[in-house]
Amino acid sequence: MAPAGGKLPVVIGVAQKGVAPTALEIALSNDESVQGSLDELFTGRSERSGLLVMGDFSATGKRVVPGKRMYAVLQIGTLWFTLIKTDESRTVLEEDYFDLNAVWAGSPEMLSDAIAYIQKARESGLQPDIVSTSEMQFDRDLVIPGDPVLGCDVVDLGPPHGKALFLRRSEGDRLLSLPSTRGRPVDLTAQTALSSRSHFAAWADFTGDGRLDLLSGNEAKWSLHSMNDKGQFLRTDLGISVAGALAIAPFGRGVEGRGSAVLFTSGAPVVVSFDAQFAAHATSLKNWPDGLEQGGGAAADFDNDGTIDLIQVCSKGIIFAQGQNADFGRPLLIETAAIKATRHVATGDFDG
């Protein structure tokens, strides 16, 4: 439960092994970093689930402090804390002595089942078959200085590169390999001759040659990065600009298998398509409702008729445009309970 009066109340929900107390009242140390971490963890929340591992850790700490005995570690969210028993029999929450960085991403119930499974396997003399380590290791050499990453995508570039992690950055995008077996990612940016600087980015086969291409840019400057048979990108500046851009989404294949993309803006969405000479054409959709606070959008077959539709969230609900062959029908405003327009929309099989 949330800290109060210099103490952190802890209620033990499930004990996996041995005898555990039903509750603990832990005093907080005077360390400002500990106080700040707890404040951040409990912002807007009165309770948090965590993992408490009890045992005598005194001999494994990085330093031994006279009069203090470390007897438990506590994980809440992504942070670890140390529980110290003092000579006065007080339990004090202090900093993480171990520099632990493991994080449990599942529910408390899943964690309980995982621990029980591991214990049962070990009692039977078996090796627990559960993934507990990362398949990737990032070297410090891959720390990217400069502007922060604006977004990322996993893309399958095909031979010879395979799957890669694409990082959008205004100072210059980056591509990192994703090895299929245990190994270290490789920076592919120079190897692929990628020269994009993406505020917005969409991946699709825009040239119709069966290889993945990148449509990249910001409101004022757009470029197409088409991949050749050697796995390198060739840049073509498109000479188009789109005012008020908020989000981008690739969709479908048009003439001769060339992909298109839609840019959602503060006004009408803009469809970007390519002709046989790979020249870009930007076309604003007609009859789009105006006077609304608009946000992100998505392109998908929302009505299951085999054609790609568009949706864009707005201050009054959702604007829906039904796909009609290579075009879109008159947009329909579907009013819902007031929702704040957002810049991001995602599609997927969320309900299985």
mmCIF file of C-alpha atoms in Angstrom:
data_model
loop_
_atom_site.group_PDB
_atom_site.id
_atom_site.type_symbol
_atom_site.label_atom_id
_atom_site.label_comp_id
_atom_site.label_asym_id
_atom_site.label_seq_id
_atom_site.Cartn_x
_atom_site.Cartn_y
_atom_site.Cartn_z
ATOM 1 C CA MET A 1 0.000 0.000 0.000
ATOM 2 C CA ALA A 2 1.064 3.616 -0.484
ATOM 3 C CA PRO A 3 3.636 4.977 1.990
ATOM 4 C CA ALA A 4 2.230 6.966 4.885
ATOM 5 C CA GLY A 5 3.807 8.451 7.988
ATOM 6 C CA GLY A 6 7.303 7.377 6.994
ATOM 7 C CA LYS A 7 6.279 3.742 6.642
ATOM 8 C CA LEU A 8 5.391 1.343 3.820
ATOM 9 C CA PRO A 9 2.605 -1.101 4.786
ATOM 10 C CA VAL A 10 3.022 -4.489 3.044
ATOM 11 C CA VAL A 11 0.371 -7.215 2.995
ATOM 12 C CA ILE A 12 1.586 -10.710 2.043
ATOM 13 C CA GLY A 13 -0.852 -12.165 -0.478
ATOM 14 C CA VAL A 14 0.610 -15.551 -1.453
ATOM 15 C CA ALA A 15 3.568 -17.332 0.140
ATOM 16 C CA GLN A 16 5.220 -19.848 -2.175
ATOM 17 C CA LYS A 17 7.485 -21.533 0.320
ATOM 18 C CA GLY A 18 8.015 -21.630 4.061
ATOM 19 C CA VAL A 19 6.266 -19.506 6.648
ATOM 20 C CA ALA A 20 5.771 -15.840 5.840
ATOM 21 C CA PRO A 21 4.272 -13.064 7.944
ATOM 22 C CA THR A 22 0.817 -11.901 6.921
ATOM 23 C CA ALA A 23 1.905 -8.270 6.978
ATOM 24 C CA LEU A 24 4.946 -6.047 7.418
ATOM 25 C CA GLU A 25 5.286 -2.429 8.395
ATOM 26 C CA ILE A 26 8.517 -1.178 6.890
ATOM 27 C CA ALA A 27 10.155 2.064 7.947
ATOM 28 C CA LEU A 28 11.513 4.226 5.139
ATOM 29 C CA SER A 29 15.146 5.281 5.169
ATOM 30 C CA ASN A 30 16.140 8.926 4.948
ATOM 31 C CA ASP A 31 17.554 8.385 1.457
ATOM 32 C CA GLU A 32 15.889 10.940 -0.828
ATOM 33 C CA SER A 33 16.261 8.648 -3.854
ATOM 34 C CA VAL A 34 14.248 5.936 -2.102
ATOM 35 C CA GLN A 35 11.553 8.434 -1.170
ATOM 36 C CA GLY A 36 11.440 9.759 -4.725
ATOM 37 C CA SER A 37 11.217 6.278 -6.232
ATOM 38 C CA LEU A 38 8.287 5.349 -4.007
ATOM 39 C CA ASP A 39 6.497 8.607 -4.766
ATOM 40 C CA GLU A 40 6.805 7.836 -8.474
ATOM 41 C CA LEU A 41 5.629 4.241 -8.083
ATOM 42 C CA PHE A 42 2.514 5.200 -6.142
ATOM 43 C CA THR A 43 1.515 8.326 -8.054
ATOM 44 C CA GLY A 44 -2.247 8.099 -8.453
ATOM 45 C CA ARG A 45 -2.332 4.603 -6.918
ATOM 46 C CA SER A 46 -3.054 3.426 -3.405
ATOM 47 C CA GLU A 47 -1.806 -0.140 -3.911
ATOM 48 C CA ARG A 48 0.873 -1.916 -5.956
ATOM 49 C CA SER A 49 1.621 -5.617 -6.379
ATOM 50 C CA GLY A 50 5.184 -6.721 -5.850
ATOM 51 C CA LEU A 51 7.565 -9.605 -5.236
ATOM 52 C CA LEU A 52 9.143 -10.097 -1.799
ATOM 53 C CA VAL A 53 12.068 -12.532 -1.560
ATOM 54 C CA MET A 54 13.084 -13.287 2.028
ATOM 55 C CA GLY A 55 16.374 -14.797 3.162
ATOM 56 C CA ASP A 56 19.743 -13.919 4.677
ATOM 57 C CA PHE A 57 21.444 -11.797 2.021
ATOM 58 C CA SER A 58 23.986 -10.244 4.386
ATOM 59 C CA ALA A 59 26.990 -12.032 2.897
ATOM 60 C CA THR A 60 26.084 -11.211 -0.701
ATOM 61 C CA GLY A 61 25.667 -7.467 -0.389
ATOM 62 C CA LYS A 62 28.124 -5.095 -1.987
ATOM 63 C CA ARG A 63 28.986 -3.703 1.370
ATOM 64 C CA VAL A 64 28.475 -4.705 4.976
ATOM 65 C CA VAL A 65 27.129 -2.032 7.276
ATOM 66 C CA PRO A 66 27.675 -2.564 11.016
ATOM 67 C CA GLY A 67 24.421 -2.952 12.899
ATOM 68 C CA LYS A 68 22.418 -3.802 9.771
ATOM 69 C CA ARG A 69 21.422 -7.192 8.387
ATOM 70 C CA MET A 70 19.889 -7.495 4.956
ATOM 71 C CA TYR A 71 17.140 -10.106 5.040
ATOM 72 C CA ALA A 72 14.852 -9.474 2.066
ATOM 73 C CA VAL A 73 14.569 -7.770 -1.304
ATOM 74 C CA LEU A 74 11.385 -6.191 -2.609
ATOM 75 C CA GLN A 75 10.450 -5.592 -6.243
ATOM 76 C CA ILE A 76 7.696 -3.108 -7.117
ATOM 77 C CA GLY A 77 7.174 -2.404 -10.793
ATOM 78 C CA THR A 78 10.649 -2.117 -12.315
ATOM 79 C CA LEU A 79 12.433 -1.130 -9.104
ATOM 80 C CA TRP A 80 14.122 -3.212 -6.413
ATOM 81 C CA PHE A 81 14.595 -2.270 -2.769
ATOM 82 C CA THR A 82 16.467 -3.833 0.135
ATOM 83 C CA LEU A 83 14.910 -4.624 3.500
ATOM 84 C CA ILE A 84 17.321 -4.161 6.410
ATOM 85 C CA LYS A 85 16.891 -5.467 9.941
ATOM 86 C CA THR A 86 18.677 -3.169 12.396
ATOM 87 C CA ASP A 87 20.026 -3.972 15.843
ATOM 88 C CA GLU A 88 16.918 -2.272 17.221
ATOM 89 C CA SER A 89 14.803 -4.913 15.370
ATOM 90 C CA ARG A 90 13.460 -2.252 13.006
ATOM 91 C CA THR A 91 12.757 -3.164 9.388
ATOM 92 C CA VAL A 92 14.006 -0.391 7.110
ATOM 93 C CA LEU A 93 13.559 -0.003 3.345
ATOM 94 C CA GLU A 94 16.792 1.077 1.686
ATOM 95 C CA GLU A 95 18.458 1.218 -1.717
ATOM 96 C CA ASP A 96 19.067 -1.771 -3.961
ATOM 97 C CA TYR A 97 22.426 -3.256 -2.938
ATOM 98 C CA PHE A 98 22.519 -5.701 -5.842
ATOM 99 C CA ASP A 99 21.837 -3.485 -8.882
ATOM 100 C CA LEU A 100 19.101 -5.936 -9.796
ATOM 101 C CA ASN A 101 17.348 -5.285 -13.076
ATOM 102 C CA ALA A 102 15.003 -8.227 -13.617
ATOM 103 C CA VAL A 103 11.383 -7.304 -14.200
ATOM 104 C CA TRP A 104 8.317 -9.547 -14.048
ATOM 105 C CA ALA A 105 5.952 -8.428 -16.818
ATOM 106 C CA GLY A 106 3.011 -10.693 -15.967
ATOM 107 C CA SER A 107 0.300 -10.626 -13.338
ATOM 108 C CA PRO A 108 0.857 -11.657 -9.694
ATOM 109 C CA GLU A 109 -1.090 -14.864 -10.462
ATOM 110 C CA MET A 110 1.236 -15.702 -13.354
ATOM 111 C CA LEU A 111 4.258 -15.065 -11.149
ATOM 112 C CA SER A 112 2.816 -17.342 -8.458
ATOM 113 C CA ASP A 113 2.278 -20.133 -10.997
ATOM 114 C CA ALA A 114 5.788 -19.694 -12.424
ATOM 115 C CA ILE A 115 7.436 -19.916 -8.988
ATOM 116 C CA ALA A 116 5.381 -22.998 -8.075
ATOM 117 C CA TYR A 117 6.350 -24.647 -11.368
ATOM 118 C CA ILE A 118 10.065 -23.988 -10.840
ATOM 119 C CA GLN A 119 9.971 -25.335 -7.277
ATOM 120 C CA LYS A 120 8.098 -28.495 -8.304
ATOM 121 C CA ALA A 121 10.525 -29.156 -11.157
ATOM 122 C CA ARG A 122 13.575 -28.753 -8.930
ATOM 123 C CA GLU A 123 12.093 -31.005 -6.232
ATOM 124 C CA SER A 124 11.679 -33.657 -8.944
ATOM 125 C CA GLY A 125 15.285 -33.246 -10.045
ATOM 126 C CA LEU A 126 14.299 -31.625 -13.342
ATOM 127 C CA GLN A 127 15.572 -28.478 -15.002
ATOM 128 C CA PRO A 128 12.738 -25.918 -15.163
ATOM 129 C CA ASP A 129 11.909 -25.120 -18.787
ATOM 130 C CA ILE A 130 11.175 -21.429 -18.449
ATOM 131 C CA VAL A 131 12.771 -18.489 -20.229
ATOM 132 C CA SER A 132 14.414 -16.223 -17.680
ATOM 133 C CA THR A 133 17.103 -14.485 -19.722
ATOM 134 C CA SER A 134 17.041 -12.203 -22.721
ATOM 135 C CA GLU A 135 17.938 -13.512 -26.166
ATOM 136 C CA MET A 136 19.547 -10.155 -26.982
ATOM 137 C CA GLN A 137 22.396 -8.245 -25.428
ATOM 138 C CA PHE A 138 23.045 -4.608 -26.256
ATOM 139 C CA ASP A 139 26.590 -3.336 -26.030
ATOM 140 C CA ARG A 140 27.329 0.164 -24.837
ATOM 141 C CA ASP A 141 28.509 0.818 -28.404
ATOM 142 C CA LEU A 142 24.856 0.738 -29.448
ATOM 143 C CA VAL A 143 23.821 3.539 -27.118
ATOM 144 C CA ILE A 144 22.575 6.243 -29.476
ATOM 145 C CA PRO A 145 23.584 9.790 -28.523
ATOM 146 C CA GLY A 146 21.770 12.922 -29.568
ATOM 147 C CA ASP A 147 18.065 13.405 -30.082
ATOM 148 C CA PRO A 148 15.726 10.933 -28.369
ATOM 149 C CA VAL A 149 14.064 8.100 -30.266
ATOM 150 C CA LEU A 150 10.634 9.199 -31.528
ATOM 151 C CA GLY A 151 9.340 5.694 -32.168
ATOM 152 C CA CYS A 152 10.300 2.215 -33.305
ATOM 153 C CA ASP A 153 9.074 -0.645 -35.485
ATOM 154 C CA VAL A 154 10.159 -4.205 -36.129
ATOM 155 C CA VAL A 155 10.491 -4.687 -39.889
ATOM 156 C CA ASP A 156 11.349 -7.727 -42.010
ATOM 157 C CA LEU A 157 13.778 -6.479 -44.648
ATOM 158 C CA GLY A 158 14.122 -9.879 -46.281
ATOM 159 C CA PRO A 159 17.470 -11.231 -47.524
ATOM 160 C CA PRO A 160 20.188 -10.515 -46.661
ATOM 161 C CA HIS A 161 19.231 -8.602 -43.505
ATOM 162 C CA GLY A 162 16.102 -10.300 -42.153
ATOM 163 C CA LYS A 163 14.269 -8.770 -39.216
ATOM 164 C CA ALA A 164 15.495 -5.449 -37.859
ATOM 165 C CA LEU A 165 14.568 -2.834 -35.294
ATOM 166 C CA PHE A 166 13.878 0.543 -36.925
ATOM 167 C CA LEU A 167 14.361 3.618 -34.725
ATOM 168 C CA ARG A 168 12.867 6.958 -35.781
ATOM 169 C CA ARG A 169 15.075 9.933 -34.907
ATOM 170 C CA SER A 170 15.118 13.500 -36.191
ATOM 171 C CA GLU A 171 18.951 13.381 -36.226
ATOM 172 C CA GLY A 172 18.978 10.239 -38.347
ATOM 173 C CA ASP A 173 17.093 6.937 -38.263
ATOM 174 C CA ARG A 174 18.827 3.713 -37.244
ATOM 175 C CA LEU A 175 18.395 0.041 -38.156
ATOM 176 C CA LEU A 176 19.556 -2.668 -35.741
ATOM 177 C CA SER A 177 19.594 -6.351 -36.640
ATOM 178 C CA LEU A 178 17.471 -8.767 -34.598
ATOM 179 C CA PRO A 179 19.396 -12.065 -34.448
ATOM 180 C CA SER A 180 17.226 -15.187 -34.494
ATOM 181 C CA THR A 181 19.591 -16.938 -32.080
ATOM 182 C CA ARG A 182 21.405 -15.652 -29.048
ATOM 183 C CA GLY A 183 23.741 -12.914 -30.178
ATOM 184 C CA ARG A 184 24.395 -9.226 -30.303
ATOM 185 C CA PRO A 185 22.470 -6.846 -32.561
ATOM 186 C CA VAL A 186 24.425 -5.158 -35.327
ATOM 187 C CA ASP A 187 23.901 -1.584 -36.464
ATOM 188 C CA LEU A 188 22.773 -1.918 -40.097
ATOM 189 C CA THR A 189 22.316 1.795 -40.812
ATOM 190 C CA ALA A 190 25.527 2.320 -42.786
ATOM 191 C CA GLN A 191 25.413 -1.136 -44.369
ATOM 192 C CA THR A 192 21.937 -0.474 -45.789
ATOM 193 C CA ALA A 193 22.781 3.141 -46.777
ATOM 194 C CA LEU A 194 19.707 4.370 -44.902
ATOM 195 C CA SER A 195 19.724 8.193 -44.817
ATOM 196 C CA SER A 196 16.231 8.988 -43.510
ATOM 197 C CA ARG A 197 15.349 11.391 -40.700
ATOM 198 C CA SER A 198 11.815 10.412 -39.794
ATOM 199 C CA HIS A 199 9.301 12.292 -37.754
ATOM 200 C CA PHE A 200 6.749 10.091 -39.519
ATOM 201 C CA ALA A 201 7.535 6.766 -41.203
ATOM 202 C CA ALA A 202 5.595 4.050 -43.022
ATOM 203 C CA TRP A 203 6.935 0.716 -44.296
ATOM 204 C CA ALA A 204 5.376 -0.942 -47.367
ATOM 205 C CA ASP A 205 6.206 -2.056 -50.902
ATOM 206 C CA PHE A 206 5.651 1.362 -52.454
ATOM 207 C CA THR A 207 7.446 0.480 -55.726
ATOM 208 C CA GLY A 208 5.755 -2.866 -56.402
ATOM 209 C CA ASP A 209 9.000 -4.854 -56.699
ATOM 210 C CA GLY A 210 8.278 -7.173 -53.772
ATOM 211 C CA ARG A 211 10.752 -5.496 -51.410
ATOM 212 C CA LEU A 212 10.004 -3.348 -48.376
ATOM 213 C CA ASP A 213 10.416 0.421 -48.785
ATOM 214 C CA LEU A 214 10.321 3.348 -46.366
ATOM 215 C CA LEU A 215 8.243 6.509 -46.741
ATOM 216 C CA SER A 216 9.832 9.032 -44.395
ATOM 217 C CA GLY A 217 9.577 12.687 -43.510
ATOM 218 C CA ASN A 218 7.989 15.539 -41.626
ATOM 219 C CA GLU A 219 5.385 18.092 -42.630
ATOM 220 C CA ALA A 220 7.662 19.948 -45.055
ATOM 221 C CA LYS A 221 9.965 17.292 -46.529
ATOM 222 C CA TRP A 222 9.258 13.715 -47.596
ATOM 223 C CA SER A 223 11.462 11.061 -49.142
ATOM 224 C CA LEU A 224 11.094 7.512 -50.443
ATOM 225 C CA HIS A 225 13.797 4.995 -49.525
ATOM 226 C CA SER A 226 13.418 2.033 -51.886
ATOM 227 C CA MET A 227 15.437 -1.127 -51.326
ATOM 228 C CA ASN A 228 17.449 -2.635 -54.174
ATOM 229 C CA ASP A 229 18.398 -6.289 -54.700
ATOM 230 C CA LYS A 230 21.586 -5.776 -52.655
ATOM 231 C CA GLY A 231 19.660 -4.760 -49.543
ATOM 232 C CA GLN A 232 20.550 -1.074 -49.773
ATOM 233 C CA PHE A 233 18.178 1.879 -49.739
ATOM 234 C CA LEU A 234 18.067 4.385 -52.600
ATOM 235 C CA ARG A 235 16.734 7.790 -51.595
ATOM 236 C CA THR A 236 14.299 9.823 -53.698
ATOM 237 C CA ASP A 237 13.180 13.240 -52.455
ATOM 238 C CA LEU A 238 9.474 13.549 -53.235
ATOM 239 C CA GLY A 239 8.859 17.293 -53.295
ATOM 240 C CA ILE A 240 5.572 17.120 -51.394
ATOM 241 C CA SER A 241 4.526 18.796 -48.138
ATOM 242 C CA VAL A 242 1.609 18.050 -45.829
ATOM 243 C CA ALA A 243 0.447 20.623 -43.293
ATOM 244 C CA GLY A 244 -0.718 19.622 -39.822
ATOM 245 C CA ALA A 245 0.439 15.998 -40.041
ATOM 246 C CA LEU A 246 -0.385 13.909 -36.952
ATOM 247 C CA ALA A 247 0.153 10.263 -37.920
ATOM 248 C CA ILE A 248 0.824 7.998 -40.892
ATOM 249 C CA ALA A 249 -0.383 4.530 -41.872
ATOM 250 C CA PRO A 250 0.422 2.369 -44.920
ATOM 251 C CA PHE A 251 -2.439 0.563 -46.645
ATOM 252 C CA GLY A 252 -3.072 -1.870 -49.459
ATOM 253 C CA ARG A 253 -1.641 -2.141 -52.923
ATOM 254 C CA GLY A 254 -2.875 -0.031 -55.770
ATOM 255 C CA VAL A 255 -1.902 0.032 -59.435
ATOM 256 C CA GLU A 256 0.739 -2.609 -60.353
ATOM 257 C CA GLY A 257 1.084 -3.655 -56.727
ATOM 258 C CA ARG A 258 2.409 -0.333 -55.485
ATOM 259 C CA GLY A 259 1.544 0.492 -51.882
ATOM 260 C CA SER A 260 0.092 3.747 -50.597
ATOM 261 C CA ALA A 261 0.020 5.579 -47.283
ATOM 262 C CA VAL A 262 -2.417 7.911 -45.581
ATOM 263 C CA LEU A 263 -1.328 10.895 -43.527
ATOM 264 C CA PHE A 264 -3.793 11.866 -40.822
ATOM 265 C CA THR A 265 -3.753 15.611 -40.265
ATOM 266 C CA SER A 266 -5.529 18.290 -38.283
ATOM 267 C CA GLY A 267 -7.684 18.688 -41.405
ATOM 268 C CA ALA A 268 -8.566 16.104 -44.045
ATOM 269 C CA PRO A 269 -6.356 12.994 -44.379
ATOM 270 C CA VAL A 270 -3.921 12.992 -47.291
ATOM 271 C CA VAL A 271 -3.339 9.866 -49.390
ATOM 272 C CA VAL A 272 0.198 9.510 -50.771
ATOM 273 C CA SER A 273 0.485 7.227 -53.822
ATOM 274 C CA PHE A 274 3.137 6.546 -56.466
ATOM 275 C CA ASP A 275 2.995 6.279 -60.249
ATOM 276 C CA ALA A 276 5.039 4.093 -62.593
ATOM 277 C CA GLN A 277 7.973 6.532 -62.430
ATOM 278 C CA PHE A 278 7.740 6.447 -58.582
ATOM 279 C CA ALA A 279 6.673 10.081 -58.474
ATOM 280 C CA ALA A 280 4.577 10.816 -55.381
ATOM 281 C CA HIS A 281 1.058 12.235 -55.509
ATOM 282 C CA ALA A 282 -0.603 13.702 -52.410
ATOM 283 C CA THR A 283 -4.417 13.824 -52.531
ATOM 284 C CA SER A 284 -6.621 15.236 -49.760
ATOM 285 C CA LEU A 285 -9.823 13.304 -49.060
ATOM 286 C CA LYS A 286 -12.990 15.249 -49.761
ATOM 287 C CA ASN A 287 -15.913 16.075 -47.443
ATOM 288 C CA TRP A 288 -13.930 15.378 -44.263
ATOM 289 C CA PRO A 289 -15.675 16.942 -41.224
ATOM 290 C CA ASP A 290 -14.046 20.163 -40.072
ATOM 291 C CA GLY A 291 -14.145 22.205 -36.899
ATOM 292 C CA LEU A 292 -13.148 19.190 -34.770
ATOM 293 C CA GLU A 293 -10.066 18.483 -32.696
ATOM 294 C CA GLN A 294 -8.610 15.561 -34.618
ATOM 295 C CA GLY A 295 -5.991 13.027 -33.668
ATOM 296 C CA GLY A 296 -4.440 9.796 -34.867
ATOM 297 C CA GLY A 297 -5.969 7.277 -37.215
ATOM 298 C CA ALA A 298 -5.613 3.821 -38.688
ATOM 299 C CA ALA A 299 -6.149 2.013 -41.990
ATOM 300 C CA ALA A 300 -7.659 -1.488 -41.938
ATOM 301 C CA ASP A 301 -10.652 -3.484 -43.172
ATOM 302 C CA PHE A 302 -12.932 -2.505 -40.304
ATOM 303 C CA ASP A 303 -16.205 -3.690 -41.913
ATOM 304 C CA ASN A 304 -14.824 -7.002 -43.253
ATOM 305 C CA ASP A 305 -15.749 -6.374 -46.896
ATOM 306 C CA GLY A 306 -12.280 -6.937 -48.321
ATOM 307 C CA THR A 307 -11.347 -3.270 -48.807
ATOM 308 C CA ILE A 308 -9.252 -0.977 -46.618
ATOM 309 C CA ASP A 309 -11.181 1.607 -44.568
ATOM 310 C CA LEU A 310 -9.985 4.620 -42.592
ATOM 311 C CA ILE A 311 -10.802 5.822 -39.099
ATOM 312 C CA GLN A 312 -9.628 8.951 -37.315
ATOM 313 C CA VAL A 313 -10.418 9.809 -33.713
ATOM 314 C CA CYS A 314 -11.720 13.275 -32.981
ATOM 315 C CA SER A 315 -13.210 15.308 -30.149
ATOM 316 C CA LYS A 316 -16.735 14.027 -30.940
ATOM 317 C CA GLY A 317 -15.936 10.384 -31.551
ATOM 318 C CA ILE A 318 -14.656 8.594 -34.653
ATOM 319 C CA ILE A 319 -14.660 9.588 -38.316
ATOM 320 C CA PHE A 320 -15.110 6.527 -40.560
ATOM 321 C CA ALA A 321 -14.468 6.381 -44.314
ATOM 322 C CA GLN A 322 -15.416 3.136 -46.052
ATOM 323 C CA GLY A 323 -13.033 1.776 -48.643
ATOM 324 C CA GLN A 324 -14.366 1.636 -52.194
ATOM 325 C CA ASN A 325 -11.901 -0.051 -54.560
ATOM 326 C CA ALA A 326 -9.023 2.451 -54.851
ATOM 327 C CA ASP A 327 -10.979 5.266 -53.212
ATOM 328 C CA PHE A 328 -12.918 6.053 -50.041
ATOM 329 C CA GLY A 329 -16.593 6.844 -49.590
ATOM 330 C CA ARG A 330 -18.071 9.887 -47.927
ATOM 331 C CA PRO A 331 -16.762 10.062 -44.342
ATOM 332 C CA LEU A 332 -19.210 9.383 -41.525
ATOM 333 C CA LEU A 333 -18.924 10.939 -38.055
ATOM 334 C CA ILE A 334 -19.766 8.331 -35.418
ATOM 335 C CA GLU A 335 -20.426 10.272 -32.249
ATOM 336 C CA THR A 336 -19.532 8.536 -29.003
ATOM 337 C CA ALA A 337 -19.015 9.519 -25.403
ATOM 338 C CA ALA A 338 -16.523 12.378 -25.330
ATOM 339 C CA ILE A 339 -12.995 11.110 -25.942
ATOM 340 C CA LYS A 340 -9.927 13.240 -26.025
ATOM 341 C CA ALA A 341 -8.317 13.180 -29.457
ATOM 342 C CA THR A 342 -5.096 11.215 -29.442
ATOM 343 C CA ARG A 343 -2.098 11.103 -31.758
ATOM 344 C CA HIS A 344 -1.831 7.311 -31.668
ATOM 345 C CA VAL A 345 -4.210 4.559 -32.786
ATOM 346 C CA ALA A 346 -3.406 0.848 -33.073
ATOM 347 C CA THR A 347 -5.205 -2.091 -34.683
ATOM 348 C CA GLY A 348 -4.888 -5.769 -33.886
ATOM 349 C CA ASP A 349 -6.624 -8.904 -32.614
ATOM 350 C CA PHE A 350 -6.992 -7.597 -29.066
ATOM 351 C CA ASP A 351 -9.732 -10.057 -27.987
ATOM 352 C CA GLY A 352 -8.152 -13.182 -29.412
#
